[in-house]
C-alpha cells in the first residue's frame, strides 16, 4: 500500500510485507535466505515426540521462529537453517521433550558459508 | 619482501572471543621473541559481540618488516586454527588456502570424523587435533583486551594455552620456551604441546 510519509515522500509496502502497529505478526511470512544462521550452533535441540504435548511454548519462546506447528500432522517442526542453538526452547519446554545434542553428531543440517555471515 | 606467513584463528563471538584473541597475541609475542616480525589483530569485518557468531583472528609472520599493514584479513592462510570444532561444519575454513596447508582443531573427536566435515581437505598436508577444553576446561570471557585495550585478566589462562602449545608443536613457527614466558597456564600449554594428535595427509 502506498503511503505518504512527511519528509520521505511516498513509500510503497507490498501487501504481504505490511505489519500492524507494534509489528506483531501471526507468523513469519517468509525466510531470509541470505542470512542463514545455522552455523552459530554448537548444539541443536532434539525433540522427543512421545513427551511433547504440543503446548507451543517452544514456538513462542524461540527468538528466531524456528519451531512451527504442523496442524495436519499435529507435530512441532524444527527449522534447521536458522536455529542458532541458543537453547532457550530447551530451557522453556515444560515436559523435557527437548534436549541439546552436539551438532557434530549429525552429518548435515548446517548451511556451510564462506564467511562468518 | 620476504614471505609473509598468514595464520587465521576461528572462534565464536563473546564465549570464545577472548580465547581466540589470546591465541593470536601469544603467537605474535612468541614470534617477536624469536626476532621475527609479527602482526596480530582481530574484530575486522566480524561481529565479536554477538554470542556464538563465528569470528576470525589473524596473525602475520615474516623474517622482514611486513609492509601490507592496511589489509586486515588473511586471504591465503597457511595455518588455520579452530577454537571450537563445530565451526568446520558451518564455514569453509580453508577458503583461500594454497595446497599444503595446516589445520589445527580444538576437539576431543577423532581426526577422521572431523575430516568428514571438510570437503576441500585435499588442500591440507597436515591436520591436528588438541582437546583444549579437556585440558583446561576454562574459557575466559573478557572484553578488556579488544579494540587495542590492555588485557587486564592476563593472557593464556584458558583454552588458548593448550592451543598455542599445539600450534608450536605442529607448525614449528613458534617456540615452546617463549610460550612458557607468556602464557598464564604454563602446564596447560605444555599439555597441548605433548597431547596434540597429528596426521599427515597426501
Ligand atoms: S515446548 Fe516442549 S512440549 Fe511444548 S510443544 Fe515445544 S517441544 Fe513440545
Ligand atoms: S535453540 Fe534457540 S534458536 Fe534454536 S530452536 Fe531453540 S530457541 Fe530457537
Tab-separated table of C-alpha atoms and ligand atoms in Angstrom:
chain	number	residue	atom	x	y	z
A	1	UNK	CA	0.000	0.000	0.000
A	2	UNK	CA	1.367	3.417	-0.942
A	3	UNK	CA	1.614	5.836	1.956
A	4	UNK	CA	2.618	9.457	2.165
A	5	UNK	CA	5.340	9.936	4.834
A	6	UNK	CA	6.083	13.590	5.597
A	7	UNK	CA	9.650	14.351	4.582
A	8	UNK	CA	10.143	10.963	2.870
A	9	UNK	CA	7.676	11.143	0.000
A	10	UNK	CA	5.578	8.141	-0.933
A	11	UNK	CA	6.551	4.695	0.295
A	12	UNK	CA	5.089	1.563	-1.144
A	13	UNK	CA	4.957	-1.559	1.026
A	14	UNK	CA	3.740	-4.725	-0.719
A	15	UNK	CA	0.621	-6.160	0.898
A	16	UNK	CA	2.343	-9.336	2.182
A	17	UNK	CA	5.095	-7.311	3.887
A	18	UNK	CA	2.791	-4.942	5.776
A	19	UNK	CA	2.922	-5.167	9.564
A	20	UNK	CA	0.369	-3.807	12.020
A	21	UNK	CA	1.173	-1.289	14.754
A	22	UNK	CA	3.759	-2.772	17.137
A	23	UNK	CA	4.940	-5.113	14.383
A	24	UNK	CA	3.121	-8.103	15.898
A	25	UNK	CA	2.502	-10.672	13.174
A	26	UNK	CA	0.849	-14.102	13.469
A	27	UNK	CA	3.833	-15.905	11.919
A	28	UNK	CA	6.838	-15.060	9.775
A	29	UNK	CA	5.680	-14.650	6.210
A	30	UNK	CA	8.985	-15.554	4.600
A	31	UNK	CA	12.551	-16.594	5.435
A	32	UNK	CA	15.659	-14.546	4.784
A	33	UNK	CA	17.783	-16.954	2.803
A	34	UNK	CA	20.700	-14.554	2.626
A	35	UNK	CA	21.166	-14.674	6.389
A	36	UNK	CA	21.377	-18.331	7.360
A	37	UNK	CA	22.427	-18.602	10.998
A	38	UNK	CA	22.682	-22.383	11.364
A	39	UNK	CA	26.463	-22.154	11.700
A	40	UNK	CA	26.097	-20.312	15.017
A	41	UNK	CA	25.095	-23.629	16.581
A	42	UNK	CA	27.303	-25.810	18.771
A	43	UNK	CA	24.324	-27.885	19.874
A	44	UNK	CA	20.876	-28.380	18.389
A	45	UNK	CA	17.554	-29.096	20.124
A	46	UNK	CA	16.327	-32.651	19.593
A	47	UNK	CA	12.661	-33.416	20.214
A	48	UNK	CA	11.086	-36.483	21.771
A	49	UNK	CA	7.602	-36.730	20.245
A	50	UNK	CA	6.421	-39.080	22.990
A	51	UNK	CA	6.999	-36.383	25.612
A	52	UNK	CA	5.919	-33.386	23.514
A	53	UNK	CA	2.391	-32.195	24.354
A	54	UNK	CA	2.235	-29.634	21.515
A	55	UNK	CA	1.910	-26.856	24.080
A	56	UNK	CA	3.624	-24.453	21.650
A	57	UNK	CA	5.859	-22.906	24.298
A	58	UNK	CA	8.929	-23.572	22.129
A	59	UNK	CA	7.150	-21.808	19.265
A	60	UNK	CA	6.513	-18.803	21.493
A	61	UNK	CA	9.958	-18.665	23.076
A	62	UNK	CA	12.258	-19.154	20.087
A	63	UNK	CA	13.680	-15.748	19.136
A	64	UNK	CA	14.106	-16.915	15.552
A	65	UNK	CA	10.761	-18.585	14.933
A	66	UNK	CA	12.412	-21.977	14.441
A	67	UNK	CA	9.523	-24.044	15.779
A	68	UNK	CA	6.468	-24.432	13.555
A	69	UNK	CA	3.279	-26.269	14.448
A	70	UNK	CA	2.220	-28.552	11.610
A	71	UNK	CA	-1.506	-28.785	12.057
A	72	UNK	CA	-2.149	-31.674	9.641
A	73	UNK	CA	0.360	-33.984	11.345
A	74	UNK	CA	-0.090	-32.483	14.823
A	75	UNK	CA	3.694	-32.130	15.102
A	76	UNK	CA	6.234	-29.496	16.008
A	77	UNK	CA	8.736	-28.953	13.200
A	78	UNK	CA	12.221	-27.542	13.709
A	79	UNK	CA	13.770	-25.142	11.177
A	80	UNK	CA	17.426	-26.145	10.880
A	81	UNK	CA	18.666	-23.290	8.722
A	82	UNK	CA	18.020	-20.534	11.234
A	83	UNK	CA	18.307	-22.167	14.665
A	84	UNK	CA	21.285	-20.630	16.455
A	85	UNK	CA	21.458	-23.232	19.197
A	86	UNK	CA	20.681	-20.694	21.927
A	87	UNK	CA	18.841	-23.431	23.905
A	88	UNK	CA	16.046	-21.132	25.062
A	89	UNK	CA	13.446	-23.624	23.811
A	90	UNK	CA	15.185	-26.437	25.693
A	91	UNK	CA	15.067	-24.425	28.906
A	92	UNK	CA	11.442	-23.392	28.426
A	93	UNK	CA	9.949	-26.718	27.323
A	94	UNK	CA	7.799	-27.782	30.297
A	95	UNK	CA	7.836	-31.515	29.578
A	96	UNK	CA	11.533	-32.131	28.993
A	97	UNK	CA	10.800	-33.126	25.392
A	98	UNK	CA	13.737	-31.086	24.110
A	99	UNK	CA	17.380	-31.943	24.771
A	100	UNK	CA	20.642	-30.498	23.463
A	101	UNK	CA	22.726	-32.690	21.144
A	102	UNK	CA	26.153	-31.765	19.739
A	103	UNK	CA	25.808	-30.505	16.172
A	104	UNK	CA	28.811	-32.604	15.132
A	105	UNK	CA	26.802	-35.768	15.884
A	106	UNK	CA	24.782	-35.042	12.735
A	107	UNK	CA	26.151	-35.160	9.182
A	108	UNK	CA	24.010	-32.291	7.881
A	109	UNK	CA	21.585	-29.511	8.866
A	110	UNK	CA	24.077	-26.639	8.736
A	111	UNK	CA	24.452	-24.316	5.759
A	112	UNK	CA	28.196	-24.054	5.050
A	113	UNK	CA	29.231	-20.463	4.349
A	114	UNK	CA	32.432	-18.899	3.039
A	115	UNK	CA	32.410	-16.064	5.553
A	116	UNK	CA	31.010	-15.695	9.070
A	117	UNK	CA	27.600	-14.460	7.813
B	1	UNK	CA	59.850	-8.512	0.586
B	2	UNK	CA	60.306	-11.742	2.469
B	3	UNK	CA	57.472	-14.240	2.536
B	4	UNK	CA	54.621	-13.346	4.859
B	5	UNK	CA	53.004	-16.318	6.565
B	6	UNK	CA	49.306	-15.971	7.327
B	7	UNK	CA	47.704	-17.703	10.298
B	8	UNK	CA	43.949	-17.428	10.845
B	9	UNK	CA	42.174	-18.397	14.057
B	10	UNK	CA	38.415	-19.050	14.121
B	11	UNK	CA	36.484	-18.654	17.375
B	12	UNK	CA	32.939	-17.763	18.425
B	13	UNK	CA	31.671	-14.356	19.500
B	14	UNK	CA	31.612	-13.499	23.233
B	15	UNK	CA	32.082	-17.009	24.684
B	16	UNK	CA	35.415	-17.575	22.926
B	17	UNK	CA	36.370	-14.155	21.643
B	18	UNK	CA	38.962	-13.595	24.363
B	19	UNK	CA	40.462	-17.069	23.935
B	20	UNK	CA	40.763	-16.601	20.170
B	21	UNK	CA	42.359	-13.196	20.685
B	22	UNK	CA	44.772	-14.707	23.223
B	23	UNK	CA	45.921	-17.265	20.658
B	24	UNK	CA	46.943	-14.595	18.140
B	25	UNK	CA	48.516	-12.292	20.719
B	26	UNK	CA	50.535	-15.116	22.287
B	27	UNK	CA	51.599	-16.351	18.846
B	28	UNK	CA	52.763	-12.894	17.738
B	29	UNK	CA	54.606	-12.225	21.002
B	30	UNK	CA	56.402	-15.578	20.893
B	31	UNK	CA	57.417	-14.933	17.279
B	32	UNK	CA	58.717	-11.486	18.173
B	33	UNK	CA	60.808	-13.018	20.966
B	34	UNK	CA	62.462	-15.008	18.190
B	35	UNK	CA	63.349	-11.799	16.370
B	36	UNK	CA	60.603	-12.240	13.781
B	37	UNK	CA	58.187	-9.597	12.599
B	38	UNK	CA	54.609	-10.349	13.553
B	39	UNK	CA	51.233	-8.651	13.470
B	40	UNK	CA	48.129	-9.771	15.353
B	41	UNK	CA	44.665	-8.289	15.046
B	42	UNK	CA	41.025	-9.222	15.213
B	43	UNK	CA	37.466	-7.934	15.013
B	44	UNK	CA	37.643	-6.621	11.454
B	45	UNK	CA	34.561	-7.450	9.369
B	46	UNK	CA	33.150	-9.819	12.022
B	47	UNK	CA	30.696	-9.456	14.920
B	48	UNK	CA	32.589	-10.471	18.083
B	49	UNK	CA	29.918	-9.051	20.395
B	50	UNK	CA	27.214	-11.451	19.206
B	51	UNK	CA	27.107	-14.718	21.111
B	52	UNK	CA	28.196	-17.778	19.063
B	53	UNK	CA	28.777	-15.982	15.752
B	54	UNK	CA	31.999	-17.147	14.111
B	55	UNK	CA	34.818	-14.615	14.335
B	56	UNK	CA	38.285	-14.528	12.805
B	57	UNK	CA	41.587	-13.531	14.356
B	58	UNK	CA	44.703	-13.008	12.302
B	59	UNK	CA	48.462	-13.317	12.634
B	60	UNK	CA	51.064	-12.382	10.025
B	61	UNK	CA	54.601	-13.531	10.382
B	62	UNK	CA	57.735	-12.660	8.446
B	63	UNK	CA	61.524	-12.512	8.742
B	64	UNK	CA	61.437	-8.930	7.481
B	65	UNK	CA	59.230	-5.964	8.122
B	66	UNK	CA	55.656	-6.580	6.977
B	67	UNK	CA	54.611	-3.861	4.593
B	68	UNK	CA	50.973	-4.521	3.704
B	69	UNK	CA	49.688	-3.379	7.052
B	70	UNK	CA	46.435	-1.827	5.911
B	71	UNK	CA	44.944	-5.126	4.822
B	72	UNK	CA	43.127	-6.623	7.781
B	73	UNK	CA	42.099	-10.070	6.580
B	74	UNK	CA	44.257	-13.058	5.660
B	75	UNK	CA	43.418	-14.039	2.091
B	76	UNK	CA	45.748	-17.045	1.864
B	77	UNK	CA	46.091	-18.630	5.291
B	78	UNK	CA	48.790	-21.294	5.594
B	79	UNK	CA	47.729	-22.337	9.057
B	80	UNK	CA	44.105	-22.327	10.230
B	81	UNK	CA	43.270	-22.852	13.894
B	82	UNK	CA	39.724	-23.710	15.039
B	83	UNK	CA	38.977	-22.850	18.672
B	84	UNK	CA	35.546	-24.551	18.546
B	85	UNK	CA	35.210	-27.654	16.396
B	86	UNK	CA	31.625	-27.161	15.120
B	87	UNK	CA	32.895	-24.206	13.063
B	88	UNK	CA	34.342	-26.584	10.428
B	89	UNK	CA	30.806	-27.760	9.676
B	90	UNK	CA	29.404	-24.282	9.052
B	91	UNK	CA	32.300	-22.427	7.417
B	92	UNK	CA	34.710	-23.110	4.570
B	93	UNK	CA	37.629	-22.516	6.922
B	94	UNK	CA	40.187	-23.432	4.246
B	95	UNK	CA	38.980	-20.738	1.842
B	96	UNK	CA	41.994	-19.142	0.137
B	97	UNK	CA	44.454	-21.756	1.388
B	98	UNK	CA	47.041	-22.994	-1.095
B	99	UNK	CA	47.757	-26.735	-1.297
B	100	UNK	CA	49.903	-27.944	1.595
B	101	UNK	CA	48.304	-26.063	4.480
B	102	UNK	CA	47.788	-26.956	8.121
B	103	UNK	CA	44.565	-27.212	10.131
B	104	UNK	CA	44.517	-27.432	13.937
B	105	UNK	CA	41.202	-28.080	15.702
B	106	UNK	CA	40.264	-27.933	19.383
B	107	UNK	CA	38.260	-31.130	19.780
B	108	UNK	CA	38.221	-34.499	21.504
B	109	UNK	CA	36.779	-36.114	18.377
B	110	UNK	CA	38.909	-38.187	16.022
B	111	UNK	CA	40.757	-36.602	13.116
B	112	UNK	CA	38.891	-38.839	10.646
B	113	UNK	CA	35.494	-37.790	11.986
B	114	UNK	CA	36.494	-34.131	11.577
B	115	UNK	CA	37.708	-34.720	8.001
B	116	UNK	CA	34.160	-35.781	7.038
B	117	UNK	CA	33.054	-32.180	7.531
B	118	UNK	CA	35.822	-30.716	5.340
B	119	UNK	CA	35.053	-31.320	1.650
B	120	UNK	CA	38.199	-29.491	0.477
B	121	UNK	CA	40.586	-31.307	2.827
B	122	UNK	CA	42.828	-32.087	-0.176
B	123	UNK	CA	44.325	-28.628	0.413
B	124	UNK	CA	45.807	-29.864	3.669
B	125	UNK	CA	49.133	-31.554	4.214
B	126	UNK	CA	48.675	-31.672	7.981
B	127	UNK	CA	45.655	-31.875	10.257
B	128	UNK	CA	45.908	-31.925	14.033
B	129	UNK	CA	43.531	-32.054	16.987
B	130	UNK	CA	44.049	-30.984	20.576
B	131	UNK	CA	41.475	-31.396	23.343
B	132	UNK	CA	41.973	-27.926	24.791
B	133	UNK	CA	38.610	-27.994	26.580
B	134	UNK	CA	39.527	-31.317	28.159
B	135	UNK	CA	42.901	-29.958	29.272
B	136	UNK	CA	41.818	-26.692	30.900
B	137	UNK	CA	38.019	-26.510	30.720
B	138	UNK	CA	38.307	-22.725	31.056
B	139	UNK	CA	37.034	-20.091	28.669
B	140	UNK	CA	37.745	-16.579	29.823
B	141	UNK	CA	35.093	-14.060	28.821
B	142	UNK	CA	36.591	-10.592	28.977
B	143	UNK	CA	36.463	-7.682	26.573
B	144	UNK	CA	39.167	-5.595	28.201
B	145	UNK	CA	41.775	-6.514	25.590
B	146	UNK	CA	39.711	-5.872	22.489
B	147	UNK	CA	39.955	-2.803	20.281
B	148	UNK	CA	43.540	-2.206	21.383
B	149	UNK	CA	42.741	-2.110	25.107
B	150	UNK	CA	45.034	-3.520	27.785
B	151	UNK	CA	44.233	-7.120	28.617
B	152	UNK	CA	43.629	-6.980	32.350
B	153	UNK	CA	42.967	-10.628	33.016
B	154	UNK	CA	46.282	-11.841	31.620
B	155	UNK	CA	46.692	-13.951	28.514
B	156	UNK	CA	46.668	-17.708	28.073
B	157	UNK	CA	44.613	-18.677	31.118
B	158	UNK	CA	42.060	-20.843	29.334
B	159	UNK	CA	41.872	-22.966	26.194
B	160	UNK	CA	44.271	-20.594	24.413
B	161	UNK	CA	47.184	-22.112	26.371
B	162	UNK	CA	46.891	-25.723	25.099
B	163	UNK	CA	46.003	-24.415	21.644
B	164	UNK	CA	49.217	-22.379	21.325
B	165	UNK	CA	51.182	-25.342	22.698
B	166	UNK	CA	49.689	-27.462	19.916
B	167	UNK	CA	50.468	-24.775	17.299
B	168	UNK	CA	54.119	-24.706	18.416
B	169	UNK	CA	54.421	-28.490	18.044
B	170	UNK	CA	52.569	-28.788	14.729
B	171	UNK	CA	53.927	-25.754	12.848
B	172	UNK	CA	57.300	-25.128	14.468
B	173	UNK	CA	56.677	-21.421	13.783
B	174	UNK	CA	56.922	-20.510	17.485
B	175	UNK	CA	58.954	-21.981	20.335
B	176	UNK	CA	57.614	-23.609	23.475
B	177	UNK	CA	60.240	-21.891	25.646
B	178	UNK	CA	58.960	-18.477	24.584
B	179	UNK	CA	55.336	-19.504	25.111
B	180	UNK	CA	56.169	-20.523	28.675
B	181	UNK	CA	57.206	-16.930	29.398
B	182	UNK	CA	53.941	-15.504	28.019
B	183	UNK	CA	51.011	-17.740	28.977
B	184	UNK	CA	49.448	-17.782	32.464
B	185	UNK	CA	48.704	-21.508	32.313
B	186	UNK	CA	52.121	-22.980	31.501
B	187	UNK	CA	51.187	-26.580	32.322
B	188	UNK	CA	48.115	-26.340	30.063
B	189	UNK	CA	50.358	-25.086	27.253
B	190	UNK	CA	52.820	-27.956	27.853
B	191	UNK	CA	49.988	-30.491	27.770
B	192	UNK	CA	48.705	-29.052	24.482
B	193	UNK	CA	52.229	-29.420	23.074
B	194	UNK	CA	52.502	-33.009	24.271
B	195	UNK	CA	48.966	-34.261	23.653
B	196	UNK	CA	48.241	-32.835	20.198
B	197	UNK	CA	47.393	-35.557	17.661
B	198	UNK	CA	48.886	-35.014	14.225
B	199	UNK	CA	48.044	-36.671	10.905
B	200	UNK	CA	49.920	-36.097	7.651
B	201	UNK	CA	47.748	-36.157	4.550
B	202	UNK	CA	48.504	-36.908	0.901
C	1	LIG	S1	7.711	-26.672	24.412
C	1	LIG	FE1	8.217	-28.843	24.525
C	1	LIG	S2	6.254	-29.878	24.942
C	1	LIG	FE2	5.768	-27.786	24.271
C	1	LIG	S3	5.439	-28.023	22.040
C	1	LIG	FE3	7.598	-27.462	22.317
C	1	LIG	S4	8.691	-29.445	22.417
C	1	LIG	FE4	6.513	-29.870	22.719
C	2	LIG	S1	17.887	-23.380	20.238
C	2	LIG	FE1	17.237	-21.210	20.217
C	2	LIG	S2	17.163	-20.703	18.039
C	2	LIG	FE2	17.179	-22.930	18.160
C	2	LIG	S3	15.030	-23.536	18.108
C	2	LIG	FE3	15.627	-23.367	20.281
C	2	LIG	S4	15.083	-21.277	20.891
C	2	LIG	FE4	15.100	-21.356	18.633
